[in-house]
C-alpha cells in the first residue's frame, strides 16, 4: 500500500449502487497501518470505528514480519477500534511460497476470529491471470479455514490486468474486495463518491492516502458492514470508557482492553498516551498544534492532573489524553543486555531517519530489502558499531524473533542519519 499512488478521475458509478450504499451500509470509516505508522495505531479522526494493520509480507524469496503489528493491534483495541489484519502477498502465482507464508503468519494473527484477514495483492504478478487468481484463492481459502473473513486488497488497473474477480466471486461471494482508488491528492476525511472506482464485489473502499494527515495515512470506508465481523458491538468499562466486544481473544486484545479499562487517574511515568483529537489547549493555555492531535507519546513526568509528554516536552491535562499502553505493557518488549546478540550494547530509544534506510539481519550483512523512510519511527533496544561497513546500527527484534539492524550513524566522518530520542 505504501508504494502505490493511483489517482482516479471523477468516475460516475451506478445510482443503484449509491442507493444500496446509502440505504444499507454502516458507512463506518477507519485507517489502515503498517510499519510506517510506528508502534501505536494511528487513526485519521476521532470518529473512526475500525482499523487494519499489516502483520507481514510473503515475497518470492522471503517472509518478512512487521515488528509493529502486535502493538498496533493492542493500541487500536485500546482506542475501541474494531481491528483487522492484512498480509502483503507478492509471490506471483507461487502457491508453495504462499503456503509457507500462511503457515507462518496465520498462527500469529492477533485480531479475533471472524475478523478480516486481507490478502494485499498489488505487485509482482505473473502474466498468467488464471495462475495469479488461483494463488489468491488458495490464500483466501486458507484464511477462511483458519476462522477469519478473507478479503482481497488491490487497485483497479492492476486487477484488470492480473486478477479475475469473477472466478474469485464464484467461491467467495459478492463482498470480498477492498479496493484502492484516490480521487484527490489532498488531505481529506470524507470519501468523494463521484470518484469511486467502478469495480464489482467491493465491500471496503480505500479512498485516500492523505486521511487527516498531511504526511500520509490510508483512509477507508466500510460500504457493507464487513468490519463488524469478529465483533459484538461495544460496551462501557468500569471507568466509563467505550470498549469493543470481541468474539474471541488474543494477547494483543487483552493488552488493549487492559489499557482501555485503566483509569486516567492511574496514569504514571512510562505510560503511552494519545493526544485526543478534541484537545485544544496545553496546560499553560497555549493552543495545541493540529499535527500533535492523534499522535502518541510516552509520559515523562506527572504533576497532579497534568502529564509531561516526552519528545515534545509539553504539559497536558489527563482529560485530554487516552491511554494506549500502561508502563508494564510499554516495557514488556524491552530486552536485557544478556539476551542481545554478540557485541550489541544495550540502549533503548526511538530513532527517526532523515532518508531511506535498509533493514538488515546483521550489522550491514544479510539485507532484507525492506526499508524505513524519512520521518518514520524505529524503536530499538541496542546498537553495534561496524567500522568495516562504516556505520553504527541500531538493533531491535522483529515479531518473528529475528534481530533487525538499521544504520543510524556514519562513523567517520561522524554524523547522524536522522535523530534519536
Short mmCIF file of C-alpha atoms in Angstrom, two decimals:
data_model
loop_
_atom_site.label_atom_id
_atom_site.label_comp_id
_atom_site.label_asym_id
_atom_site.label_seq_id
_atom_site.Cartn_x
_atom_site.Cartn_y
_atom_site.Cartn_z
CA UNK A 1 0.00 0.00 0.00
CA UNK A 2 2.93 2.27 0.67
CA UNK A 3 4.28 2.18 -2.87
CA UNK A 4 1.15 2.73 -4.98
CA UNK A 5 -0.18 6.18 -5.81
CA UNK A 6 -3.13 5.88 -8.18
CA UNK A 7 -5.47 8.82 -8.55
CA UNK A 8 -8.86 8.46 -10.20
CA UNK A 9 -10.75 10.88 -12.30
CA UNK A 10 -14.33 11.71 -11.42
CA UNK A 11 -15.91 8.39 -12.41
CA UNK A 12 -19.66 8.25 -12.09
CA UNK A 13 -20.99 4.99 -10.73
CA UNK A 14 -24.40 3.44 -10.83
CA UNK A 15 -27.23 5.12 -8.95
CA UNK A 16 -28.36 1.67 -7.80
CA UNK A 17 -25.01 1.18 -6.10
CA UNK A 18 -25.24 4.61 -4.49
CA UNK A 19 -28.70 3.80 -3.22
CA UNK A 20 -27.54 0.46 -1.81
CA UNK A 21 -24.61 2.05 -0.02
CA UNK A 22 -26.72 4.89 1.36
CA UNK A 23 -29.58 2.71 2.45
CA UNK A 24 -27.96 -0.37 3.91
CA UNK A 25 -24.28 0.02 4.76
CA UNK A 26 -22.87 1.18 8.07
CA UNK A 27 -20.52 3.59 6.32
CA UNK A 28 -18.02 3.45 9.17
CA UNK A 29 -14.54 4.74 8.42
CA UNK A 30 -11.07 3.78 9.57
CA UNK A 31 -7.35 3.84 8.77
CA UNK A 32 -5.00 1.06 7.78
CA UNK A 33 -1.48 0.98 9.22
CA UNK A 34 1.83 -0.73 8.52
CA UNK A 35 5.32 -0.24 9.95
CA UNK A 36 5.34 3.27 8.51
CA UNK A 37 2.94 4.42 11.24
CA UNK A 38 5.13 3.09 14.08
CA UNK A 39 4.30 1.01 17.14
CA UNK A 40 0.98 2.62 18.09
CA UNK A 41 -2.08 2.54 15.86
CA UNK A 42 -2.75 5.86 14.10
CA UNK A 43 -6.33 6.86 13.33
CA UNK A 44 -7.40 9.51 10.86
CA UNK A 45 -10.06 11.14 13.02
CA UNK A 46 -11.77 10.67 16.38
CA UNK A 47 -14.89 9.14 14.81
CA UNK A 48 -13.02 6.21 13.23
CA UNK A 49 -14.59 2.88 14.13
CA UNK A 50 -12.13 0.33 12.74
CA UNK A 51 -8.50 -0.19 11.81
CA UNK A 52 -6.47 -2.64 9.72
CA UNK A 53 -2.83 -3.49 10.42
CA UNK A 54 -0.21 -5.35 8.39
CA UNK A 55 1.25 -8.46 10.00
CA UNK A 56 3.92 -9.05 7.35
CA UNK A 57 4.69 -9.94 3.77
CA UNK A 58 5.08 -13.03 1.59
CA UNK A 59 7.71 -12.42 -1.08
CA UNK A 60 9.20 -14.74 -3.69
CA UNK A 61 12.34 -15.32 -1.64
CA UNK A 62 11.42 -14.24 1.88
CA UNK A 63 8.82 -13.96 4.63
CA UNK A 64 9.09 -10.62 6.42
CA UNK A 65 7.42 -9.63 9.68
CA UNK A 66 6.11 -6.20 10.54
CA UNK A 67 7.51 -5.62 14.03
CA UNK A 68 4.79 -3.04 14.65
CA UNK A 69 1.82 -5.40 14.15
CA UNK A 70 1.15 -6.70 17.68
CA UNK A 71 1.38 -3.31 19.36
CA UNK A 72 -0.71 -1.65 16.64
CA UNK A 73 -3.48 -4.19 17.25
CA UNK A 74 -3.24 -3.71 21.03
CA UNK A 75 -3.26 0.09 20.86
CA UNK A 76 -6.06 0.07 18.29
CA UNK A 77 -8.16 -2.06 20.63
CA UNK A 78 -7.25 0.37 23.44
CA UNK A 79 -8.83 3.10 21.29
CA UNK A 80 -12.02 0.99 20.89
CA UNK A 81 -11.36 0.32 17.21
CA UNK A 82 -12.51 -2.90 15.54
CA UNK A 83 -9.08 -4.13 14.48
CA UNK A 84 -8.37 -6.34 11.45
CA UNK A 85 -5.28 -7.70 9.68
CA UNK A 86 -3.72 -7.90 6.23
CA UNK A 87 -0.86 -9.81 4.63
CA UNK A 88 1.21 -8.49 1.71
CA UNK A 89 1.28 -11.20 -0.99
CA UNK A 90 3.96 -10.57 -3.60
CA UNK A 91 5.00 -14.00 -4.85
CA UNK A 92 3.14 -14.03 -8.17
CA UNK A 93 1.49 -17.43 -8.59
CA UNK A 94 3.80 -19.44 -6.31
CA UNK A 95 1.33 -21.39 -4.15
CA UNK A 96 4.15 -23.29 -2.43
CA UNK A 97 5.61 -20.00 -1.16
CA UNK A 98 2.12 -18.76 -0.26
CA UNK A 99 1.62 -21.92 1.77
CA UNK A 100 4.90 -21.33 3.63
CA UNK A 101 3.85 -17.77 4.34
CA UNK A 102 0.38 -18.63 5.61
CA UNK A 103 1.75 -21.49 7.72
CA UNK A 104 3.96 -18.85 9.34
CA UNK A 105 1.61 -15.84 9.64
CA UNK A 106 -1.85 -17.28 10.32
CA UNK A 107 -0.96 -18.63 13.80
CA UNK A 108 0.33 -15.15 14.67
CA UNK A 109 -2.89 -13.25 13.87
CA UNK A 110 -3.86 -11.08 16.87
CA UNK A 111 -7.32 -9.97 15.77
CA UNK A 112 -10.39 -12.00 16.79
CA UNK A 113 -11.78 -14.99 14.96
CA UNK A 114 -14.17 -13.85 12.27
CA UNK A 115 -12.25 -10.61 11.73
CA UNK A 116 -10.89 -9.65 8.31
CA UNK A 117 -7.55 -11.02 7.15
CA UNK A 118 -6.99 -9.45 3.75
CA UNK A 119 -4.59 -10.53 1.02
CA UNK A 120 -2.80 -7.44 -0.32
CA UNK A 121 -2.03 -8.37 -3.95
CA UNK A 122 -0.80 -5.36 -5.90
CA UNK A 123 2.69 -6.18 -7.20
CA UNK A 124 4.88 -8.90 -8.71
CA UNK A 125 2.05 -10.68 -10.55
CA UNK A 126 2.83 -13.09 -13.37
CA UNK A 127 1.41 -12.71 -16.86
CA UNK A 128 -0.81 -15.73 -16.21
CA UNK A 129 -4.04 -14.23 -14.89
CA UNK A 130 -5.57 -17.60 -14.03
CA UNK A 131 -2.48 -18.68 -12.07
CA UNK A 132 -2.40 -15.40 -10.13
CA UNK A 133 -6.10 -15.78 -9.33
CA UNK A 134 -5.63 -19.38 -8.20
CA UNK A 135 -2.85 -18.27 -5.83
CA UNK A 136 -5.06 -15.57 -4.33
CA UNK A 137 -7.94 -18.03 -3.93
CA UNK A 138 -5.65 -20.52 -2.21
CA UNK A 139 -4.65 -17.81 0.27
CA UNK A 140 -8.24 -16.74 0.85
CA UNK A 141 -9.38 -20.31 1.45
CA UNK A 142 -6.60 -20.85 3.98
CA UNK A 143 -7.69 -17.68 5.77
CA UNK A 144 -11.32 -18.82 5.77
CA UNK A 145 -10.35 -22.29 7.03
CA UNK A 146 -8.47 -20.62 9.90
CA UNK A 147 -11.70 -18.92 11.02
CA UNK A 148 -11.25 -15.42 9.58
CA UNK A 149 -13.01 -13.37 6.90
CA UNK A 150 -10.90 -13.42 3.71
CA UNK A 151 -10.70 -10.32 1.54
CA UNK A 152 -8.60 -9.15 -1.40
CA UNK A 153 -6.93 -5.73 -1.45
CA UNK A 154 -5.90 -4.36 -4.84
CA UNK A 155 -6.44 -1.46 -7.22
CA UNK A 156 -8.40 -1.37 -10.48
CA UNK A 157 -5.74 -1.19 -13.25
CA UNK A 158 -3.71 -3.94 -11.60
CA UNK A 159 -6.81 -6.08 -11.08
CA UNK A 160 -7.90 -5.72 -14.69
CA UNK A 161 -4.50 -6.90 -15.91
CA UNK A 162 -3.72 -9.68 -13.47
CA UNK A 163 -6.75 -10.86 -11.41
CA UNK A 164 -10.05 -12.47 -12.40
CA UNK A 165 -12.62 -11.24 -9.86
CA UNK A 166 -15.45 -13.29 -11.38
CA UNK A 167 -13.59 -16.51 -10.63
CA UNK A 168 -12.98 -15.46 -7.03
CA UNK A 169 -16.63 -14.38 -6.63
CA UNK A 170 -17.82 -17.83 -7.68
CA UNK A 171 -16.31 -19.17 -4.46
CA UNK A 172 -16.21 -16.23 -2.03
CA UNK A 173 -19.41 -14.32 -2.75
CA UNK A 174 -20.06 -10.69 -3.61
CA UNK A 175 -18.33 -8.63 -0.92
CA UNK A 176 -14.69 -9.67 -0.76
CA UNK A 177 -12.90 -6.76 -2.49
CA UNK A 178 -11.08 -3.98 -0.65
CA UNK A 179 -10.33 -1.55 -3.46
CA UNK A 180 -7.93 1.40 -3.57
CA UNK A 181 -8.70 4.48 -5.64
CA UNK A 182 -7.90 8.09 -4.75
CA UNK A 183 -9.98 10.81 -6.43
CA UNK A 184 -7.84 13.55 -4.83
CA UNK A 185 -4.27 14.12 -3.65
CA UNK A 186 -5.01 16.43 -0.73
CA UNK A 187 -5.81 15.86 2.96
CA UNK A 188 -9.38 14.70 3.46
CA UNK A 189 -11.51 12.68 5.86
CA UNK A 190 -14.55 12.35 3.61
CA UNK A 191 -14.94 9.95 0.66
CA UNK A 192 -15.87 11.61 -2.64
CA UNK A 193 -18.23 9.04 -4.14
CA UNK A 194 -18.09 10.68 -7.56
CA UNK A 195 -14.58 9.19 -7.79
CA UNK A 196 -15.48 5.65 -6.78
CA UNK A 197 -13.58 3.03 -8.85
CA UNK A 198 -16.27 1.05 -10.69
CA UNK A 199 -15.26 -2.47 -9.65
CA UNK A 200 -17.58 -5.34 -8.71
CA UNK A 201 -17.76 -7.03 -5.31
CA UNK A 202 -16.37 -4.05 -3.36
CA UNK A 203 -17.01 -4.02 0.40
CA UNK A 204 -14.31 -1.55 1.53
CA UNK A 205 -13.00 1.45 -0.38
CA UNK A 206 -9.60 2.95 0.41
CA UNK A 207 -10.47 6.44 -0.79
CA UNK A 208 -7.38 8.45 0.19
CA UNK A 209 -3.78 8.14 1.23
CA UNK A 210 -3.94 11.51 3.00
CA UNK A 211 -6.52 10.60 5.61
CA UNK A 212 -6.45 13.54 8.01
CA UNK A 213 -2.63 13.62 7.88
CA UNK A 214 -0.54 15.72 5.50
CA UNK A 215 2.36 13.26 5.79
CA UNK A 216 0.17 10.41 4.58
CA UNK A 217 -2.26 7.85 6.01
CA UNK A 218 -4.60 5.47 4.19
CA UNK A 219 -8.29 6.09 4.86
CA UNK A 220 -11.12 3.63 4.22
CA UNK A 221 -14.90 3.48 4.24
CA UNK A 222 -16.77 0.27 5.02
CA UNK A 223 -19.56 0.13 2.45
CA UNK A 224 -21.26 -3.10 3.53
CA UNK A 225 -20.57 -3.52 7.24
CA UNK A 226 -17.85 -6.18 6.88
CA UNK A 227 -15.62 -4.58 9.54
CA UNK A 228 -18.18 -5.66 12.14
CA UNK A 229 -17.07 -9.26 11.55
CA UNK A 230 -15.45 -10.70 14.67
CA UNK A 231 -17.03 -8.10 16.95
CA UNK A 232 -20.23 -7.84 19.00
CA UNK A 233 -20.61 -4.08 19.23
CA UNK A 234 -19.33 -2.03 22.15
CA UNK A 235 -19.84 -1.73 25.88
CA UNK A 236 -18.77 0.56 28.73
CA UNK A 237 -15.93 -0.23 31.13
CA UNK A 238 -15.88 0.49 34.87
CA UNK A 239 -14.03 3.75 34.11
CA UNK A 240 -16.78 4.75 31.62
CA UNK A 241 -14.64 4.28 28.51
CA UNK A 242 -16.05 2.59 25.42
CA UNK A 243 -14.55 -0.78 24.51
CA UNK A 244 -15.16 -3.17 21.63
CA UNK A 245 -16.58 -6.61 22.39
CA UNK A 246 -14.71 -9.37 20.58
CA UNK A 247 -15.88 -12.88 19.68
CA UNK A 248 -12.55 -14.33 20.85
CA UNK A 249 -9.37 -13.02 22.42
CA UNK A 250 -5.62 -12.85 21.86
CA UNK A 251 -2.65 -11.44 23.76
CA UNK A 252 -2.88 -8.13 21.90
CA UNK A 253 -6.63 -7.87 22.52
CA UNK A 254 -6.11 -8.47 26.24
CA UNK A 255 -3.42 -5.79 26.38
CA UNK A 256 -5.62 -3.31 24.58
CA UNK A 257 -8.63 -3.99 26.80
CA UNK A 258 -6.47 -3.61 29.91
CA UNK A 259 -5.25 -0.20 28.77
CA UNK A 260 -8.78 0.80 27.79
CA UNK A 261 -10.11 -0.11 31.25
CA UNK A 262 -7.37 1.78 33.14
CA UNK A 263 -8.49 4.98 34.83
CA UNK A 264 -6.74 8.18 33.74
CA UNK A 265 -6.15 8.90 37.42
CA UNK A 266 -3.71 5.96 37.36
CA UNK A 267 -1.59 7.34 34.51
CA UNK A 268 2.05 7.02 35.53
CA UNK A 269 5.51 7.67 34.12
CA UNK A 270 6.17 5.26 31.27
CA UNK A 271 2.57 5.06 30.04
CA UNK A 272 1.92 5.64 26.34
CA UNK A 273 -0.92 8.09 25.75
CA UNK A 274 -2.55 9.60 22.68
CA UNK A 275 -3.43 13.28 22.49
CA UNK A 276 -7.16 13.41 21.84
CA UNK A 277 -8.35 14.92 18.55
CA UNK A 278 -10.68 17.09 20.64
CA UNK A 279 -7.85 18.55 22.78
CA UNK A 280 -7.40 22.27 22.15
CA UNK A 281 -5.08 23.75 24.83
CA UNK A 282 -1.88 22.77 26.60
CA UNK A 283 -1.94 23.12 30.38
CA UNK A 284 -0.35 26.59 30.02
CA UNK A 285 -3.23 27.78 27.84
CA UNK A 286 -1.41 27.77 24.51
CA UNK A 287 -3.10 26.11 21.55
CA UNK A 288 -2.17 22.53 20.69
CA UNK A 289 -0.91 22.29 17.06
CA UNK A 290 -3.02 20.11 14.78
CA UNK A 291 -0.06 17.82 13.99
CA UNK A 292 0.08 16.76 17.66
CA UNK A 293 -3.54 15.60 17.83
CA UNK A 294 -4.00 11.88 17.40
CA UNK A 295 -0.27 11.25 18.00
CA UNK A 296 1.05 9.08 20.84
CA UNK A 297 3.74 9.95 23.39
CA UNK A 298 5.40 8.45 26.44
CA UNK A 299 4.58 10.09 29.79
CA UNK A 300 7.80 11.55 31.18
CA UNK A 301 6.51 13.23 34.35
CA UNK A 302 3.33 13.64 36.40
CA UNK A 303 2.15 16.73 38.26
CA UNK A 304 -1.33 16.44 39.74
CA UNK A 305 -3.77 16.13 36.85
CA UNK A 306 -1.12 17.05 34.27
CA UNK A 307 1.32 14.87 32.35
CA UNK A 308 4.53 15.86 30.58
CA UNK A 309 4.81 14.31 27.11
CA UNK A 310 8.26 13.01 26.21
CA UNK A 311 9.71 14.14 22.91
CA UNK A 312 7.81 17.42 22.75
CA UNK A 313 8.16 18.27 26.48
CA UNK A 314 4.70 19.79 26.80
CA UNK A 315 2.28 19.56 29.73
CA UNK A 316 -1.29 18.47 29.03
CA UNK A 317 -4.28 17.65 31.23
CA UNK A 318 -5.01 13.96 31.76
CA UNK A 319 -8.54 14.56 30.49
CA UNK A 320 -7.11 15.42 27.07
CA UNK A 321 -5.27 12.14 26.54
CA UNK A 322 -6.22 8.49 26.01
CA UNK A 323 -4.26 5.58 27.48
CA UNK A 324 -2.79 3.27 24.84
CA UNK A 325 -0.30 1.29 26.94
CA UNK A 326 0.38 1.00 30.63
CA UNK A 327 4.00 1.28 31.75
CA UNK A 328 4.23 -2.51 32.10
CA UNK A 329 2.92 -3.06 28.57
CA UNK A 330 5.18 -0.39 27.10
CA UNK A 331 8.27 -2.09 28.55
CA UNK A 332 7.14 -5.69 28.01
CA UNK A 333 9.21 -5.99 24.84
CA UNK A 334 12.37 -4.47 26.33
CA UNK A 335 15.47 -6.61 26.12
CA UNK A 336 18.22 -7.18 28.70
CA UNK A 337 21.87 -6.87 27.70
CA UNK A 338 22.40 -10.57 28.43
CA UNK A 339 19.91 -11.56 25.71
CA UNK A 340 21.22 -9.24 22.99
CA UNK A 341 23.29 -10.54 20.07
CA UNK A 342 27.05 -10.72 20.49
CA UNK A 343 28.81 -7.31 20.64
CA UNK A 344 25.50 -5.40 20.74
CA UNK A 345 25.34 -2.78 23.51
CA UNK A 346 22.07 -2.32 25.42
CA UNK A 347 20.48 1.07 24.80
CA UNK A 348 16.79 1.73 24.16
CA UNK A 349 15.10 4.61 22.44
CA UNK A 350 13.50 5.82 19.23
CA UNK A 351 15.24 6.78 16.01
CA UNK A 352 13.71 8.75 13.13
CA UNK A 353 15.59 8.56 9.80
CA UNK A 354 16.02 11.57 7.52
CA UNK A 355 16.44 9.30 4.47
CA UNK A 356 15.61 5.80 3.24
CA UNK A 357 17.48 3.15 5.27
CA UNK A 358 17.74 -0.60 4.68
CA UNK A 359 16.71 -3.15 7.31
CA UNK A 360 19.40 -5.83 7.73
CA UNK A 361 19.55 -9.11 9.62
CA UNK A 362 23.16 -8.34 10.56
CA UNK A 363 25.26 -5.21 11.06
CA UNK A 364 25.46 -4.37 7.36
CA UNK A 365 25.01 -8.01 6.33
CA UNK A 366 22.04 -10.11 5.15
CA UNK A 367 19.86 -7.39 3.58
CA UNK A 368 16.06 -7.78 3.80
CA UNK A 369 15.32 -5.25 1.04
CA UNK A 370 12.78 -3.68 3.35
CA UNK A 371 13.24 -0.03 4.26
CA UNK A 372 12.41 2.67 6.72
CA UNK A 373 11.73 6.07 5.19
CA UNK A 374 12.35 9.65 6.31
CA UNK A 375 10.08 10.62 9.20
CA UNK A 376 9.23 7.09 10.36
CA UNK A 377 9.94 5.90 13.90
CA UNK A 378 12.07 2.92 14.90
CA UNK A 379 12.04 1.60 18.46
CA UNK A 380 15.40 0.00 19.28
CA UNK A 381 16.94 -1.86 22.21
CA UNK A 382 20.65 -1.79 21.38
CA UNK A 383 23.37 -0.70 18.98
CA UNK A 384 26.58 -2.00 17.39
CA UNK A 385 29.43 -0.30 15.54
CA UNK A 386 30.70 -1.92 12.33
CA UNK A 387 33.83 0.02 11.36
CA UNK A 388 34.34 -2.11 8.25
CA UNK A 389 30.95 -1.02 6.94
CA UNK A 390 31.45 2.48 8.33
CA UNK A 391 28.20 2.69 10.30
CA UNK A 392 26.61 2.31 13.72
CA UNK A 393 23.48 0.15 13.61
CA UNK A 394 20.54 0.29 15.99
CA UNK A 395 19.07 -3.12 16.82
CA UNK A 396 15.56 -4.38 17.52
CA UNK A 397 13.82 -7.74 17.47
CA UNK A 398 11.17 -8.42 14.82
CA UNK A 399 7.98 -10.28 15.66
CA UNK A 400 9.46 -13.44 14.13
CA UNK A 401 12.22 -13.34 16.74
CA UNK A 402 14.88 -12.31 14.21
CA UNK A 403 17.19 -9.43 15.09
CA UNK A 404 16.97 -6.44 12.77
CA UNK A 405 19.65 -3.80 12.19
CA UNK A 406 19.29 -0.28 10.76
CA UNK A 407 22.17 2.18 10.26
CA UNK A 408 21.65 5.36 12.27
CA UNK A 409 25.11 6.96 12.22
CA UNK A 410 28.06 7.29 9.84
CA UNK A 411 31.18 6.65 11.92
CA UNK A 412 33.88 8.58 10.02
CA UNK A 413 33.13 11.37 9.48
CA UNK A 414 30.73 11.19 12.41
CA UNK A 415 27.19 12.28 11.54
CA UNK A 416 23.66 11.03 12.18
CA UNK A 417 21.32 9.64 9.53
CA UNK A 418 18.34 11.08 11.38
CA UNK A 419 17.65 11.95 15.00
CA UNK A 420 17.22 9.89 18.18
CA UNK A 421 15.14 10.43 21.29
#
